[in-house]
mmCIF file of C-alpha atoms in Angstrom:
data_model
loop_
_atom_site.group_PDB
_atom_site.id
_atom_site.type_symbol
_atom_site.label_atom_id
_atom_site.label_comp_id
_atom_site.label_asym_id
_atom_site.label_seq_id
_atom_site.Cartn_x
_atom_site.Cartn_y
_atom_site.Cartn_z
ATOM 1 C CA MET R 7 -117.541 118.998 246.971
ATOM 2 C CA GLY R 8 -116.814 119.652 250.745
ATOM 3 C CA ILE R 9 -119.518 121.095 252.992
ATOM 4 C CA TYR R 10 -117.489 124.390 253.408
ATOM 5 C CA ILE R 11 -117.095 124.861 249.655
ATOM 6 C CA GLN R 12 -120.697 124.003 249.008
ATOM 7 C CA THR R 13 -121.882 126.496 251.807
ATOM 8 C CA VAL R 14 -119.713 129.233 250.344
ATOM 9 C CA TRP R 15 -120.984 128.393 246.830
ATOM 10 C CA LEU R 16 -124.619 128.449 247.792
ATOM 11 C CA GLY R 17 -124.031 131.714 249.871
ATOM 12 C CA GLY R 18 -122.383 133.236 246.807
ATOM 13 C CA LEU R 19 -125.337 132.310 244.670
ATOM 14 C CA LEU R 20 -127.663 133.994 247.100
ATOM 15 C CA ILE R 21 -125.606 137.176 247.242
ATOM 16 C CA GLU R 22 -125.309 137.325 243.391
ATOM 17 C CA GLY R 23 -129.098 137.029 243.161
ATOM 18 C CA ILE R 24 -129.459 139.784 245.634
ATOM 19 C CA ILE R 25 -127.009 142.063 243.809
ATOM 20 C CA LEU R 26 -128.818 141.537 240.554
ATOM 21 C CA VAL R 27 -132.252 142.286 242.068
ATOM 22 C CA ARG R 28 -130.882 145.362 243.787
ATOM 23 C CA SER R 29 -129.272 146.547 240.450
ATOM 24 C CA VAL R 30 -132.822 146.880 239.140
ATOM 25 C CA LEU R 31 -134.484 148.264 242.199
ATOM 26 C CA GLY R 32 -131.566 150.704 242.981
ATOM 27 C CA ARG R 33 -131.482 151.757 239.269
ATOM 28 C CA SER R 34 -127.854 151.160 238.945
ATOM 29 C CA LEU R 35 -127.994 148.398 236.176
ATOM 30 C CA ALA R 36 -127.533 150.908 233.374
ATOM 31 C CA LYS R 37 -124.747 152.812 235.277
ATOM 32 C CA TYR R 38 -122.445 149.731 235.592
ATOM 33 C CA PRO R 39 -123.520 147.273 232.808
ATOM 34 C CA PHE R 40 -120.259 145.436 232.550
ATOM 35 C CA PHE R 41 -120.151 144.796 236.279
ATOM 36 C CA TYR R 42 -123.670 143.365 236.353
ATOM 37 C CA LEU R 43 -123.053 141.287 233.157
ATOM 38 C CA TYR R 44 -120.007 139.954 235.037
ATOM 39 C CA ILE R 45 -122.146 139.130 238.055
ATOM 40 C CA ALA R 46 -124.903 137.565 235.811
ATOM 41 C CA SER R 47 -122.438 135.370 234.063
ATOM 42 C CA VAL R 48 -120.853 134.032 237.256
ATOM 43 C CA PHE R 49 -124.257 133.500 238.629
ATOM 44 C CA ALA R 50 -125.350 131.495 235.523
ATOM 45 C CA ALA R 51 -122.124 129.474 235.323
ATOM 46 C CA SER R 52 -122.119 128.652 238.980
ATOM 47 C CA THR R 53 -125.678 127.578 238.887
ATOM 48 C CA ALA R 54 -124.916 125.309 235.965
ATOM 49 C CA ARG R 55 -121.939 123.775 237.708
ATOM 50 C CA TYR R 56 -124.033 123.231 240.847
ATOM 51 C CA VAL R 57 -126.716 121.381 238.916
ATOM 52 C CA LEU R 58 -124.138 119.287 237.110
ATOM 53 C CA GLU R 59 -122.506 118.468 240.453
ATOM 54 C CA ILE R 60 -125.800 116.861 241.393
ATOM 55 C CA VAL R 61 -126.892 115.329 237.995
ATOM 56 C CA ARG R 62 -123.579 114.646 236.100
ATOM 57 C CA PRO R 63 -120.606 115.272 238.372
ATOM 58 C CA SER R 64 -118.151 114.033 235.662
ATOM 59 C CA LEU R 65 -119.156 116.988 233.469
ATOM 60 C CA GLN R 66 -118.938 119.914 235.877
ATOM 61 C CA HIS R 67 -115.171 119.878 235.917
ATOM 62 C CA GLY R 68 -115.101 120.359 232.099
ATOM 63 C CA ILE R 69 -116.850 123.785 232.273
ATOM 64 C CA TYR R 70 -114.646 125.066 235.080
ATOM 65 C CA TRP R 71 -111.824 126.698 232.924
ATOM 66 C CA PRO R 72 -114.073 127.979 230.099
ATOM 67 C CA LYS R 73 -116.122 129.665 232.783
ATOM 68 C CA GLN R 74 -112.999 130.977 234.436
ATOM 69 C CA TYR R 75 -111.838 132.618 231.220
ATOM 70 C CA VAL R 76 -115.162 134.017 230.342
ATOM 71 C CA THR R 77 -115.558 135.717 233.587
ATOM 72 C CA LEU R 78 -111.902 136.759 233.580
ATOM 73 C CA PHE R 79 -112.384 138.724 230.405
ATOM 74 C CA LEU R 80 -115.703 140.146 231.658
ATOM 75 C CA GLY R 81 -113.854 141.224 234.642
ATOM 76 C CA CYS R 82 -111.374 143.177 232.528
ATOM 77 C CA GLY R 83 -114.322 144.880 231.096
ATOM 78 C CA VAL R 84 -115.331 145.890 234.627
ATOM 79 C CA ILE R 85 -111.915 147.312 235.307
ATOM 80 C CA PHE R 86 -112.217 149.353 232.091
ATOM 81 C CA GLU R 87 -115.653 150.551 233.405
ATOM 82 C CA ILE R 88 -114.080 151.374 236.833
ATOM 83 C CA SER R 89 -111.372 153.487 235.057
ATOM 84 C CA ARG R 90 -114.103 155.273 233.023
ATOM 85 C CA HIS R 91 -115.976 156.414 236.076
ATOM 86 C CA VAL R 92 -112.970 157.277 238.172
ATOM 87 C CA PHE R 93 -111.306 159.363 235.551
ATOM 88 C CA ALA R 94 -114.539 160.701 234.029
ATOM 89 C CA GLN R 95 -113.111 164.299 234.104
ATOM 90 C CA ARG R 96 -109.457 163.177 233.493
ATOM 91 C CA VAL R 97 -109.633 161.693 230.086
ATOM 92 C CA THR R 98 -105.790 161.503 229.882
ATOM 93 C CA LEU R 99 -105.567 159.355 233.002
ATOM 94 C CA ASP R 100 -108.197 157.139 231.758
ATOM 95 C CA ARG R 101 -106.150 156.625 228.608
ATOM 96 C CA ILE R 102 -103.152 155.711 230.759
ATOM 97 C CA ALA R 103 -105.065 153.177 232.725
ATOM 98 C CA ARG R 104 -106.465 151.666 229.493
ATOM 99 C CA TRP R 105 -103.133 151.517 227.755
ATOM 100 C CA THR R 106 -101.686 149.811 230.865
ATOM 101 C CA MET R 107 -104.131 147.098 230.458
ATOM 102 C CA LEU R 108 -103.664 146.773 226.930
ATOM 103 C CA VAL R 109 -99.921 146.574 227.148
ATOM 104 C CA THR R 110 -99.821 143.983 229.875
ATOM 105 C CA PHE R 111 -102.372 141.799 228.260
ATOM 106 C CA GLY R 112 -100.756 142.172 224.884
ATOM 107 C CA ALA R 113 -97.368 141.092 226.565
ATOM 108 C CA ILE R 114 -99.078 138.080 228.110
ATOM 109 C CA PHE R 115 -100.605 136.906 224.911
ATOM 110 C CA LEU R 116 -97.389 137.572 222.992
ATOM 111 C CA SER R 117 -95.548 135.332 225.470
ATOM 112 C CA VAL R 118 -98.231 132.648 224.968
ATOM 113 C CA ALA R 119 -97.796 132.807 221.312
ATOM 114 C CA ILE R 120 -94.094 132.629 221.375
ATOM 115 C CA GLN R 121 -94.096 129.598 223.759
ATOM 116 C CA ALA R 122 -96.709 127.830 221.595
ATOM 117 C CA PHE R 123 -94.565 128.433 218.522
ATOM 118 C CA ILE R 124 -91.123 127.680 220.066
ATOM 119 C CA LEU R 125 -91.710 124.985 222.686
ATOM 120 C CA PRO R 126 -92.672 121.550 221.403
ATOM 121 C CA GLY R 127 -95.814 120.076 222.842
ATOM 122 C CA TRP R 128 -96.687 123.396 224.751
ATOM 123 C CA ASN R 129 -100.381 124.335 224.589
ATOM 124 C CA VAL R 130 -102.813 126.516 226.381
ATOM 125 C CA THR R 131 -105.066 123.699 227.639
ATOM 126 C CA ALA R 132 -102.115 122.216 229.544
ATOM 127 C CA ASN R 133 -101.212 125.531 231.079
ATOM 128 C CA THR R 134 -104.500 126.937 231.996
ATOM 129 C CA ALA R 135 -103.613 127.794 235.491
ATOM 130 C CA ASP R 136 -100.414 129.542 234.550
ATOM 131 C CA LEU R 137 -102.323 131.701 231.938
ATOM 132 C CA GLU R 138 -105.066 132.587 234.404
ATOM 133 C CA ARG R 139 -102.419 133.616 237.033
ATOM 134 C CA ASP R 140 -100.679 135.905 234.424
ATOM 135 C CA LEU R 141 -104.076 137.410 233.442
ATOM 136 C CA ARG R 142 -104.928 138.039 237.132
ATOM 137 C CA ILE R 143 -101.566 139.688 237.726
ATOM 138 C CA ALA R 144 -102.467 141.908 234.715
ATOM 139 C CA GLN R 145 -105.834 142.899 236.291
ATOM 140 C CA ALA R 146 -103.973 143.559 239.651
ATOM 141 C CA ILE R 147 -101.474 145.862 237.824
ATOM 142 C CA VAL R 148 -104.343 147.943 236.245
ATOM 143 C CA LEU R 149 -106.121 148.174 239.519
ATOM 144 C CA MET R 150 -103.017 149.471 241.286
ATOM 145 C CA THR R 151 -102.465 151.812 238.468
ATOM 146 C CA ILE R 152 -106.034 153.384 238.879
ATOM 147 C CA LEU R 153 -105.426 153.687 242.600
ATOM 148 C CA VAL R 154 -102.010 155.160 242.263
ATOM 149 C CA LEU R 155 -103.198 157.852 239.705
ATOM 150 C CA SER R 156 -106.413 158.719 241.643
ATOM 151 C CA GLY R 157 -104.349 158.985 244.829
ATOM 152 C CA TYR R 158 -101.748 161.134 243.273
ATOM 153 C CA TYR R 159 -104.086 163.549 241.558
ATOM 154 C CA LYS R 160 -106.398 163.485 244.644
ATOM 155 C CA ILE R 161 -109.482 162.258 242.687
ATOM 156 C CA GLY R 162 -112.476 161.453 244.792
ATOM 157 C CA ILE R 163 -114.064 158.003 244.348
ATOM 158 C CA GLY R 164 -117.738 157.241 245.139
ATOM 159 C CA ARG R 165 -118.868 154.417 247.414
ATOM 160 C CA ASN R 166 -119.970 152.137 244.384
ATOM 161 C CA ILE R 167 -116.636 152.221 242.674
ATOM 162 C CA LYS R 168 -114.667 151.949 245.982
ATOM 163 C CA GLY R 169 -116.627 148.803 246.645
ATOM 164 C CA MET R 170 -115.861 147.469 243.111
ATOM 165 C CA ILE R 171 -112.123 148.099 243.437
ATOM 166 C CA LEU R 172 -112.016 146.574 247.028
ATOM 167 C CA GLY R 173 -114.005 143.513 246.019
ATOM 168 C CA PHE R 174 -111.948 142.962 242.862
ATOM 169 C CA GLY R 175 -108.781 143.596 244.917
ATOM 170 C CA ILE R 176 -109.623 140.813 247.419
ATOM 171 C CA TYR R 177 -110.477 138.321 244.775
ATOM 172 C CA VAL R 178 -107.704 139.023 242.316
ATOM 173 C CA GLY R 179 -105.035 139.052 245.108
ATOM 174 C CA ALA R 180 -106.276 135.693 246.474
ATOM 175 C CA SER R 181 -106.463 134.255 243.040
ATOM 176 C CA VAL R 182 -102.844 135.241 242.223
ATOM 177 C CA PHE R 183 -101.652 133.924 245.521
ATOM 178 C CA SER R 184 -103.422 130.506 245.266
ATOM 179 C CA LEU R 185 -102.545 129.952 241.560
ATOM 180 C CA THR R 186 -98.808 130.812 242.282
ATOM 181 C CA LEU R 187 -98.717 128.516 245.327
ATOM 182 C CA ARG R 188 -100.342 125.780 243.291
ATOM 183 C CA LEU R 189 -97.659 126.178 240.708
ATOM 184 C CA PHE R 190 -94.901 125.482 243.157
ATOM 185 C CA VAL R 191 -96.618 123.151 245.543
ATOM 186 C CA GLY R 192 -98.503 121.077 242.980
ATOM 187 C CA THR R 193 -101.491 118.783 243.691
ATOM 188 C CA ARG R 194 -100.793 118.859 247.438
ATOM 189 C CA PHE R 195 -102.235 122.238 247.395
ATOM 190 C CA GLU R 196 -105.364 121.308 245.428
ATOM 191 C CA ARG R 197 -107.739 121.483 248.468
ATOM 192 C CA ALA R 198 -106.619 124.915 249.535
ATOM 193 C CA PHE R 199 -106.597 125.911 245.840
ATOM 194 C CA GLU R 200 -110.368 125.501 246.045
ATOM 195 C CA VAL R 201 -110.869 127.076 249.477
ATOM 196 C CA ILE R 202 -108.823 130.322 249.043
ATOM 197 C CA PRO R 203 -110.290 131.717 245.771
ATOM 198 C CA ASN R 204 -113.861 130.662 246.729
ATOM 199 C CA THR R 205 -113.656 132.276 250.159
ATOM 200 C CA ALA R 206 -112.141 135.403 248.672
ATOM 201 C CA TYR R 207 -114.828 135.518 245.962
ATOM 202 C CA PHE R 208 -117.434 135.134 248.614
ATOM 203 C CA LEU R 209 -115.961 138.159 250.554
ATOM 204 C CA ALA R 210 -115.822 140.240 247.406
ATOM 205 C CA LEU R 211 -119.515 139.525 246.872
ATOM 206 C CA ALA R 212 -120.349 140.711 250.358
ATOM 207 C CA VAL R 213 -118.412 143.897 249.758
ATOM 208 C CA TRP R 214 -120.184 144.501 246.487
ATOM 209 C CA MET R 215 -123.548 143.848 247.914
ATOM 210 C CA VAL R 216 -122.995 146.493 250.560
ATOM 211 C CA ALA R 217 -121.172 149.027 248.441
ATOM 212 C CA LEU R 218 -123.753 148.753 245.470
ATOM 213 C CA TRP R 219 -126.927 148.445 247.597
ATOM 214 C CA SER R 220 -127.951 151.797 246.061
ATOM 215 C CA TYR R 221 -126.577 153.916 243.321
ATOM 216 C CA GLU R 222 -124.179 156.924 244.204
ATOM 217 C CA ALA R 223 -122.982 159.211 241.625
ATOM 218 C CA GLU R 224 -119.206 159.781 241.478
ATOM 219 C CA PRO R 225 -118.099 163.063 243.284
ATOM 220 C CA VAL R 226 -117.780 165.978 240.820
ATOM 221 C CA GLU R 227 -114.169 167.324 240.762
ATOM 222 C CA LYS R 228 -114.240 171.097 241.669
ATOM 223 C CA LEU R 229 -112.589 173.445 239.495
ATOM 224 C CA PRO R 230 -110.330 176.130 241.032
ATOM 225 C CA SER R 231 -112.392 179.132 241.971
ATOM 226 C CA ILE R 232 -111.548 182.615 240.416
ATOM 227 C CA SER R 233 -111.824 185.789 242.529
ATOM 228 C CA GLY R 234 -113.368 188.878 241.224
ATOM 229 C CA GLY R 235 -110.063 190.590 240.542
ATOM 230 C CA GLU R 236 -108.659 187.630 238.703
ATOM 231 C CA TYR R 237 -111.939 187.440 236.702
ATOM 232 C CA GLN R 238 -111.462 191.104 235.582
ATOM 233 C CA ILE R 239 -107.744 190.469 234.620
ATOM 234 C CA LEU R 240 -108.885 187.350 232.521
ATOM 235 C CA ALA R 241 -111.795 189.187 230.979
ATOM 236 C CA GLY R 242 -109.528 192.064 229.915
ATOM 237 C CA ARG R 243 -106.948 189.759 228.430
ATOM 238 C CA THR R 244 -109.700 187.944 226.528
ATOM 239 C CA GLN R 245 -110.974 191.259 225.158
ATOM 240 C CA GLU R 246 -107.407 192.131 224.030
ATOM 241 C CA ILE R 247 -107.014 188.756 222.306
ATOM 242 C CA LEU R 248 -110.367 189.083 220.685
ATOM 243 C CA GLY R 249 -109.465 192.611 219.553
ATOM 244 C CA SER R 250 -106.237 191.424 218.065
ATOM 245 C CA ILE R 251 -107.878 188.655 216.195
ATOM 246 C CA ASN R 252 -110.445 191.266 214.716
ATOM 247 C CA ASP R 253 -107.601 193.558 213.657
ATOM 248 C CA HIS R 254 -105.815 190.872 212.015
ATOM 249 C CA LEU R 255 -108.980 189.721 210.121
ATOM 250 C CA ASP R 256 -109.579 193.305 208.977
ATOM 251 C CA ARG R 257 -106.056 193.409 207.527
ATOM 252 C CA THR R 258 -106.099 190.040 205.821
ATOM 253 C CA VAL R 259 -109.798 189.581 204.679
ATOM 254 C CA PRO R 260 -111.047 191.830 201.914
ATOM 255 C CA ARG R 261 -114.185 193.777 202.720
#
């Protein structure tokens, strides 16, 4: 492990610890459980890898991909959590974002199943980087969907969720770039493959630490105000409808 990677790794562990402590002190742990579960899982896995790097270096590479997939799926839970908070008052938009993720992930897993069935000798373990890239692309698509919908419908987003989106955007974008470049360049890009995502994740952690230092509730969407005249009109129409319903019941229900 190079000095730069080791420095970024240890710095990331420190920031992760700070984020987890602040989640308790700032009383935001219960507000974003998936996010803090994600941070805790990365913290635990990274600590285990660092210890193995010192004690048994040959073993730490074996837990890299399992750790990546566990945190990747937990990251999907965080994106669901982001959607739930952003569209708390727009249930339909929340469903659109969720269905976007389900469809994109479903298409990826269907593609994997087809390749495993049709192509001889094809298996997931030999194509882990490709699968991770595709799943990261799916995460990016859902994040973009959330941003586009919230922008189009002018939905306010609080500091905490903005920080989550920005941090994930940095890390997911860098991961897609490095994994794609690794696919085309091969082993010659192996060194940069370690540097780019690790640096991006460190930057994401820095963003999360600042954005989630204290809990901030999502802005409440203001409903259109009704003037006095409009209120009188609505009240009158409501009385007419209620009167019609009452007359209809008098005619149809025996007394």
